[in-house]
CSV table of C-alpha atoms and ligand atoms in Angstrom, one decimal:
chain,number,residue,atom,x,y,z
A,1,MET,CA,132.7,72.1,42.0
A,2,SER,CA,136.3,73.1,41.2
A,3,ALA,CA,137.4,76.6,40.4
A,4,ARG,CA,138.4,77.6,36.9
A,5,VAL,CA,142.2,77.9,36.7
A,6,LEU,CA,143.3,81.4,35.7
A,7,SER,CA,146.7,80.7,34.3
A,8,GLY,CA,149.1,83.5,33.6
A,9,LYS,CA,151.2,81.4,31.2
A,10,GLU,CA,149.4,82.1,28.0
A,11,LEU,CA,149.2,85.8,28.6
A,12,SER,CA,152.8,85.9,29.7
A,13,ALA,CA,153.9,84.1,26.4
A,14,THR,CA,151.9,86.6,24.3
A,15,ILE,CA,153.4,89.6,26.1
A,16,ARG,CA,157.0,88.1,25.8
A,17,GLY,CA,156.3,87.5,22.1
A,18,GLN,CA,155.4,91.2,21.5
A,19,VAL,CA,158.5,92.3,23.6
A,20,THR,CA,160.8,90.1,21.5
A,21,GLU,CA,159.5,91.7,18.3
A,22,ARG,CA,159.9,95.3,19.7
A,23,ALA,CA,163.3,94.6,21.2
A,24,ALA,CA,164.5,93.2,17.8
A,25,ALA,CA,163.2,96.3,16.0
A,26,LEU,CA,164.9,98.6,18.5
A,27,ARG,CA,168.2,96.7,18.1
A,28,ALA,CA,167.9,97.0,14.3
A,29,ALA,CA,167.5,100.7,14.8
A,30,GLY,CA,170.7,100.8,16.9
A,31,THR,CA,169.3,100.7,20.5
A,32,THR,CA,169.8,97.6,22.7
A,33,PRO,CA,167.1,97.7,25.4
A,34,ARG,CA,168.9,97.5,28.8
A,35,LEU,CA,167.5,96.9,32.3
A,36,ALA,CA,169.5,97.5,35.4
A,37,VAL,CA,168.6,95.6,38.6
A,38,ALA,CA,170.2,97.1,41.7
A,39,THR,CA,170.4,94.7,44.6
A,40,ALA,CA,171.6,95.2,48.2
A,41,THR,CA,170.8,91.9,49.8
A,42,ASP,CA,172.1,88.4,50.2
A,43,ASP,CA,168.6,87.0,50.5
A,44,ALA,CA,168.5,83.6,48.6
A,45,SER,CA,165.0,83.9,47.1
A,46,SER,CA,165.8,87.5,45.9
A,47,ALA,CA,168.9,86.1,44.2
A,48,TRP,CA,166.8,83.4,42.6
A,49,TYR,CA,164.3,85.9,41.4
A,50,VAL,CA,166.9,88.3,39.9
A,51,SER,CA,168.7,85.5,38.0
A,52,SER,CA,165.4,84.2,36.6
A,53,LEU,CA,164.5,87.8,35.5
A,54,SER,CA,167.9,88.2,34.0
A,55,ARG,CA,167.4,84.9,31.9
A,56,ALA,CA,163.9,86.0,30.9
A,57,ALA,CA,165.3,89.4,29.7
A,58,ASP,CA,168.0,87.6,27.8
A,59,ARG,CA,165.5,85.4,26.0
A,60,VAL,CA,163.5,88.4,24.7
A,61,GLY,CA,166.6,90.4,23.6
A,62,ILE,CA,166.9,92.8,26.6
A,63,THR,CA,170.3,93.2,28.2
A,64,CYS,CA,170.0,92.8,32.0
A,65,ASP,CA,172.8,94.2,34.3
A,66,VAL,CA,172.7,93.2,37.9
A,67,VAL,CA,174.3,95.9,40.0
A,68,ASP,CA,175.2,94.3,43.4
A,69,LEU,CA,175.7,97.0,46.0
A,70,GLY,CA,176.2,94.5,48.8
A,71,ALA,CA,174.0,93.6,51.7
A,72,ASP,CA,175.7,96.2,53.9
A,73,ALA,CA,175.1,99.1,51.5
A,74,ASP,CA,173.8,102.2,53.2
A,75,ALA,CA,171.1,104.5,51.9
A,76,ASP,CA,173.5,107.0,50.4
A,77,THR,CA,175.4,104.3,48.5
A,78,ILE,CA,172.1,103.1,47.1
A,79,ARG,CA,170.8,106.6,46.2
A,80,THR,CA,174.1,107.4,44.5
A,81,ALA,CA,174.0,104.2,42.4
A,82,LEU,CA,170.3,104.8,41.4
A,83,GLY,CA,171.2,108.4,40.4
A,84,LYS,CA,174.1,107.2,38.3
A,85,LEU,CA,172.0,104.6,36.5
A,86,SER,CA,169.3,107.2,35.9
A,87,GLY,CA,171.9,109.4,34.2
A,88,GLN,CA,173.2,106.6,31.9
A,89,GLU,CA,171.8,107.0,28.4
A,90,THR,CA,172.3,103.3,27.6
A,91,VAL,CA,170.2,102.2,30.7
A,92,HIS,CA,166.4,102.3,29.9
A,93,GLY,CA,164.9,100.5,32.9
A,94,ILE,CA,165.9,100.5,36.6
A,95,ILE,CA,164.6,98.2,39.3
A,96,LEU,CA,165.6,98.4,43.0
A,97,GLN,CA,165.2,94.9,44.2
A,98,THR,CA,163.8,94.2,47.7
A,99,PRO,CA,164.5,93.3,50.5
A,100,LEU,CA,166.7,96.2,51.3
A,101,PRO,CA,169.2,96.7,54.1
A,102,PRO,CA,167.6,97.4,57.5
A,103,GLY,CA,166.9,101.1,58.1
A,104,THR,CA,166.3,101.8,54.4
A,105,ALA,CA,163.0,102.1,52.7
A,106,LEU,CA,162.1,101.4,49.0
A,107,GLU,CA,159.7,104.4,49.0
A,108,ASP,CA,162.5,106.7,50.0
A,109,LEU,CA,165.3,105.3,47.9
A,110,ALA,CA,163.3,104.8,44.7
A,111,ALA,CA,162.7,108.5,44.5
A,112,GLU,CA,166.2,108.6,42.9
A,113,ILE,CA,165.0,106.5,39.9
A,114,ASP,CA,164.3,108.7,36.9
A,115,PRO,CA,160.4,108.2,36.5
A,116,ALA,CA,161.1,107.6,32.7
A,117,LYS,CA,163.1,104.6,33.7
A,118,ASP,CA,161.0,103.5,36.7
A,119,VAL,CA,159.8,100.3,35.0
A,120,ASP,CA,158.5,98.8,38.3
A,121,GLY,CA,156.7,101.9,39.4
A,122,ALA,CA,158.6,102.3,42.7
A,123,ASN,CA,159.3,106.1,42.6
A,124,PRO,CA,156.6,107.8,44.8
A,125,LEU,CA,156.1,110.1,41.8
A,126,SER,CA,155.0,107.1,39.6
A,127,ILE,CA,152.7,105.9,42.4
A,128,GLY,CA,151.2,109.4,42.8
A,129,ARG,CA,150.5,109.7,39.1
A,130,LEU,CA,148.9,106.2,39.2
A,131,VAL,CA,146.6,107.2,42.0
A,132,CYS,CA,145.6,110.3,40.0
A,133,GLY,CA,144.9,108.1,37.0
A,134,LEU,CA,147.8,109.8,35.0
A,135,PRO,CA,150.1,107.8,32.7
A,136,ALA,CA,153.0,106.2,34.7
A,137,TYR,CA,154.7,102.8,35.0
A,138,ALA,CA,152.6,100.8,37.4
A,139,PRO,CA,154.3,98.3,39.7
A,140,ALA,CA,154.4,95.3,37.5
A,141,THR,CA,152.8,92.9,40.0
A,142,ALA,CA,149.8,95.2,40.4
A,143,GLU,CA,149.4,95.6,36.7
A,144,ALA,CA,149.7,91.8,36.3
A,145,VAL,CA,146.7,91.3,38.6
A,146,VAL,CA,144.5,93.5,36.5
A,147,ALA,CA,146.0,92.0,33.2
A,148,ILE,CA,145.1,88.4,34.3
A,149,LEU,CA,141.5,89.5,35.2
A,150,ASP,CA,141.2,91.2,31.8
A,151,HIS,CA,142.7,88.2,29.9
A,152,HIS,CA,140.2,85.8,31.5
A,153,GLY,CA,137.3,88.1,30.7
A,154,ILE,CA,136.5,89.0,34.3
A,155,ASP,CA,134.5,92.2,34.5
A,156,LEU,CA,135.5,94.6,37.2
A,157,GLU,CA,133.1,97.5,36.7
A,158,GLY,CA,131.1,98.1,39.9
A,159,ARG,CA,132.2,94.8,41.5
A,160,HIS,CA,133.4,94.5,45.0
A,161,VAL,CA,137.1,93.6,45.2
A,162,ALA,CA,138.8,92.9,48.5
A,163,VAL,CA,142.6,93.3,48.4
A,164,VAL,CA,144.4,91.8,51.4
A,165,GLY,CA,147.8,93.5,51.9
A,166,ARG,CA,148.6,97.2,51.7
A,167,SER,CA,152.3,97.2,50.7
A,168,THR,CA,153.5,100.0,48.4
A,169,VAL,CA,154.7,97.5,45.8
A,170,VAL,CA,151.6,95.3,45.6
A,171,GLY,CA,148.5,95.9,47.8
A,172,LYS,CA,148.1,99.7,47.4
A,173,PRO,CA,148.9,100.0,43.7
A,174,THR,CA,146.7,97.0,42.9
A,175,ALA,CA,143.8,98.6,44.8
A,176,HIS,CA,144.2,101.9,42.9
A,177,LEU,CA,144.4,100.2,39.5
A,178,LEU,CA,141.2,98.4,40.4
A,179,LEU,CA,139.6,101.6,41.5
A,180,ASN,CA,140.7,103.2,38.2
A,181,ARG,CA,138.7,100.4,36.6
A,182,ASN,CA,135.6,101.3,38.6
A,183,ALA,CA,135.7,98.4,41.0
A,184,THR,CA,134.5,99.0,44.6
A,185,VAL,CA,137.6,98.3,46.6
A,186,THR,CA,138.2,97.3,50.2
A,187,ILE,CA,141.8,97.3,51.3
A,188,CYS,CA,142.5,94.9,54.2
A,189,HIS,CA,145.7,94.5,56.3
A,190,SER,CA,147.0,93.0,59.5
A,191,ARG,CA,144.8,95.2,61.7
A,192,THR,CA,141.6,94.5,59.8
A,193,ARG,CA,139.0,93.1,62.2
A,194,HIS,CA,137.0,90.1,61.2
A,195,LEU,CA,139.0,89.7,58.0
A,196,ALA,CA,137.1,86.6,56.8
A,197,ALA,CA,133.8,88.4,57.3
A,198,VAL,CA,135.1,91.2,55.0
A,199,THR,CA,136.7,89.1,52.3
A,200,SER,CA,133.9,86.6,52.1
A,201,ARG,CA,131.6,89.4,50.8
A,202,ALA,CA,133.9,90.2,47.8
A,203,ASP,CA,133.2,89.2,44.2
A,204,VAL,CA,137.0,89.3,43.6
A,205,LEU,CA,139.6,88.6,46.3
A,206,VAL,CA,143.2,89.6,45.7
A,207,VAL,CA,145.7,88.3,48.3
A,208,ALA,CA,149.2,89.7,48.8
A,209,VAL,CA,150.2,88.9,52.3
A,210,GLY,CA,153.3,86.7,52.2
A,211,LYS,CA,151.8,84.0,54.5
A,212,PRO,CA,151.7,80.5,53.0
A,213,LYS,CA,148.1,79.2,52.6
A,214,MET,CA,146.7,81.8,55.0
A,215,ILE,CA,143.5,82.2,53.1
A,216,THR,CA,141.2,79.2,53.6
A,217,SER,CA,137.7,78.6,52.2
A,218,GLU,CA,135.9,80.6,54.9
A,219,TYR,CA,137.5,83.8,53.6
A,220,VAL,CA,136.0,83.3,50.1
A,221,LEU,CA,132.5,84.0,48.8
A,222,PRO,CA,131.1,80.9,46.9
A,223,GLY,CA,131.8,81.4,43.2
A,224,ALA,CA,134.2,84.4,43.8
A,225,VAL,CA,137.4,85.0,41.7
A,226,ALA,CA,140.5,84.6,43.8
A,227,ILE,CA,143.9,86.0,42.8
A,228,ASP,CA,146.9,84.7,44.7
A,229,VAL,CA,149.9,87.1,44.5
A,230,GLY,CA,151.8,85.3,47.3
A,231,THR,CA,155.0,83.5,46.4
A,232,ASN,CA,156.3,81.7,49.5
A,233,PRO,CA,159.3,79.4,49.1
A,234,THR,CA,158.8,75.8,50.3
A,235,GLU,CA,161.4,73.5,51.8
A,236,ASP,CA,161.6,71.5,48.5
A,237,SER,CA,162.6,74.7,46.6
A,238,GLY,CA,159.1,75.1,45.2
A,239,LEU,CA,156.6,78.0,45.7
A,240,VAL,CA,153.3,78.1,47.6
A,241,GLY,CA,150.8,80.9,47.5
A,242,ASP,CA,149.0,82.9,50.2
A,243,ILE,CA,145.8,81.0,49.4
A,244,ASP,CA,145.2,77.4,50.4
A,245,ALA,CA,144.5,76.4,46.9
A,246,GLY,CA,143.2,72.9,47.7
A,247,ALA,CA,140.5,74.2,50.1
A,248,VAL,CA,139.6,77.3,48.2
A,249,ALA,CA,139.3,75.6,44.8
A,250,VAL,CA,136.1,73.8,45.9
A,251,ARG,CA,134.4,77.1,46.9
A,252,ALA,CA,135.8,79.8,44.5
A,253,GLY,CA,134.6,80.2,40.9
A,254,ALA,CA,138.1,80.9,39.6
A,255,LEU,CA,141.6,80.9,41.1
A,256,THR,CA,145.1,81.8,39.9
A,257,PRO,CA,147.7,79.0,40.4
A,258,VAL,CA,151.0,79.4,42.2
A,259,PRO,CA,153.4,79.1,40.4
A,260,GLY,CA,152.1,79.9,36.9
A,261,GLY,CA,149.6,82.7,37.7
A,262,VAL,CA,150.6,86.3,38.6
A,263,GLY,CA,154.4,85.6,38.7
A,264,PRO,CA,155.0,85.0,34.9
A,265,VAL,CA,152.8,87.9,33.9
A,266,THR,CA,154.7,90.2,36.3
A,267,THR,CA,158.0,89.3,34.7
A,268,ALA,CA,156.6,89.7,31.2
A,269,LEU,CA,155.2,93.2,32.1
A,270,LEU,CA,158.6,94.3,33.5
A,271,LEU,CA,160.2,93.4,30.2
A,272,ALA,CA,157.4,95.2,28.3
A,273,HIS,CA,157.9,98.3,30.4
A,274,THR,CA,161.6,98.2,29.6
A,275,VAL,CA,161.2,98.1,25.8
A,276,ARG,CA,158.6,100.9,26.1
A,277,ALA,CA,161.2,102.9,28.0
A,278,ALA,CA,163.8,102.1,25.4
A,279,ALA,CA,161.6,103.2,22.6
A,280,ARG,CA,161.1,106.7,24.1
B,301,LIG,P1,154.7,92.9,52.5
B,301,LIG,O1,155.4,94.2,52.2
B,301,LIG,O2,155.2,92.1,53.6
B,301,LIG,O3,153.2,93.2,52.9
B,301,LIG,C1,152.3,92.3,53.4
B,301,LIG,C2,151.0,92.9,53.6
B,301,LIG,O4,150.1,91.9,54.2
B,301,LIG,C3,151.0,94.0,54.7
B,301,LIG,O5,150.2,95.1,54.2
B,301,LIG,C4,150.4,93.4,55.9
B,301,LIG,O6,149.6,94.3,56.7
B,301,LIG,C5,149.5,92.3,55.3
B,301,LIG,N1,149.3,91.2,56.3
B,301,LIG,C6,150.2,90.5,56.9
B,301,LIG,N2,149.7,89.6,57.7
B,301,LIG,C7,148.3,89.8,57.6
B,301,LIG,C8,147.2,89.1,58.2
B,301,LIG,N3,147.3,88.1,59.1
B,301,LIG,N4,146.0,89.5,57.8
B,301,LIG,C9,145.8,90.5,56.9
B,301,LIG,N5,146.8,91.2,56.3
B,301,LIG,C10,148.1,90.8,56.7
B,301,LIG,O7,154.6,91.9,51.3
B,301,LIG,P2,154.5,92.3,49.7
B,301,LIG,O8,155.8,92.8,49.2
B,301,LIG,O9,153.2,93.1,49.4
B,301,LIG,O10,154.3,90.8,49.1
B,301,LIG,C11,153.1,90.0,49.4
B,301,LIG,C12,153.3,88.6,48.8
B,301,LIG,O11,153.3,88.8,47.4
B,301,LIG,C13,154.6,87.9,49.2
B,301,LIG,O12,154.3,86.5,49.2
B,301,LIG,C14,155.5,88.2,48.0
B,301,LIG,O13,156.5,87.2,47.8
B,301,LIG,C15,154.5,88.2,46.9
B,301,LIG,N6,154.9,88.9,45.7
B,301,LIG,C16,154.7,88.3,44.5
B,301,LIG,C17,155.0,88.9,43.3
B,301,LIG,C18,154.7,88.3,42.0
B,301,LIG,O14,155.1,88.7,41.0
B,301,LIG,N7,153.9,87.2,42.0
B,301,LIG,C19,155.6,90.2,43.3
B,301,LIG,C20,155.8,90.8,44.6
B,301,LIG,C21,155.5,90.2,45.7
B,301,LIG,P3,150.3,95.5,57.5
B,301,LIG,O15,150.5,96.6,56.5
B,301,LIG,O16,149.2,95.9,58.5
B,301,LIG,O17,151.6,95.1,58.1
């Protein structure tokens, strides 16, 4: 048996097509959608991600400004920059890129992003609204997980989903979006005891840990759906997920690839959020 491949490419192309049309209509009406990405790091994989996001924005007709605050920026500098971008009428979406300088926290700094421009759902206000089931921009990666499951017709109602990882950007919001869809959710983390015993009872397993190939077949229920959020750089400039795809593919019923799964849908949703913000 080999797991069905839950590609994100087709869904991503569909979303990007819709974004291109909406961006063109906005430009025709005199508004050029603009996304600002604030960075305060010299991390190489972050730089790679930001430049690929910038190219993707360009292709759909969104202007993307990278605001490099320097790897030594302090919390006040970052807060001031986010406040300034929030006040600029021509900026519609704002992302604060991680990693951030030591001693600063995304959850704290992102509070300076105007919630109407918070296209990656990082402001604690956006996350609070999401938890309450109120309209807000969800973190794009969390929304991408649910979008891929929907796109491939995987029912969530009443099913047991285990989410491994509890970060504010991925694990927690993913768990809450799934809960809002009436899944029964278990959130696992580095202190979870007998992790494989917990995850191998789940109908759907979502992994966002940041450890290459950590999840092997004993963590997976036979026939389960496995969603790999992990994007770990390899020595040959490629990417590998948190799931050991070779081993898990023979046990799972369906599995997202890395690359080509959650990643492209995340990017497409960030762009979709930006045109939505520009249309307001
Ligand atoms: P993170 O902030 O480092 O969080 C990792 C989470 O994994 C933490 O909650 C941690 O638990 C948990 N964890 C670590 N080791 C564990 C273990 N041995 N057993 C169980 N849980 C463990 O990372 P993140 O920002 O959520 O990102 C996770 C992965 O997703 C990374 O590979 C990242 O590159 C990728 N990512 C992908 C996308 C995309 O669009 N595809 C977007 C964002 C991130 P504790 O809380 O107990 O420390």
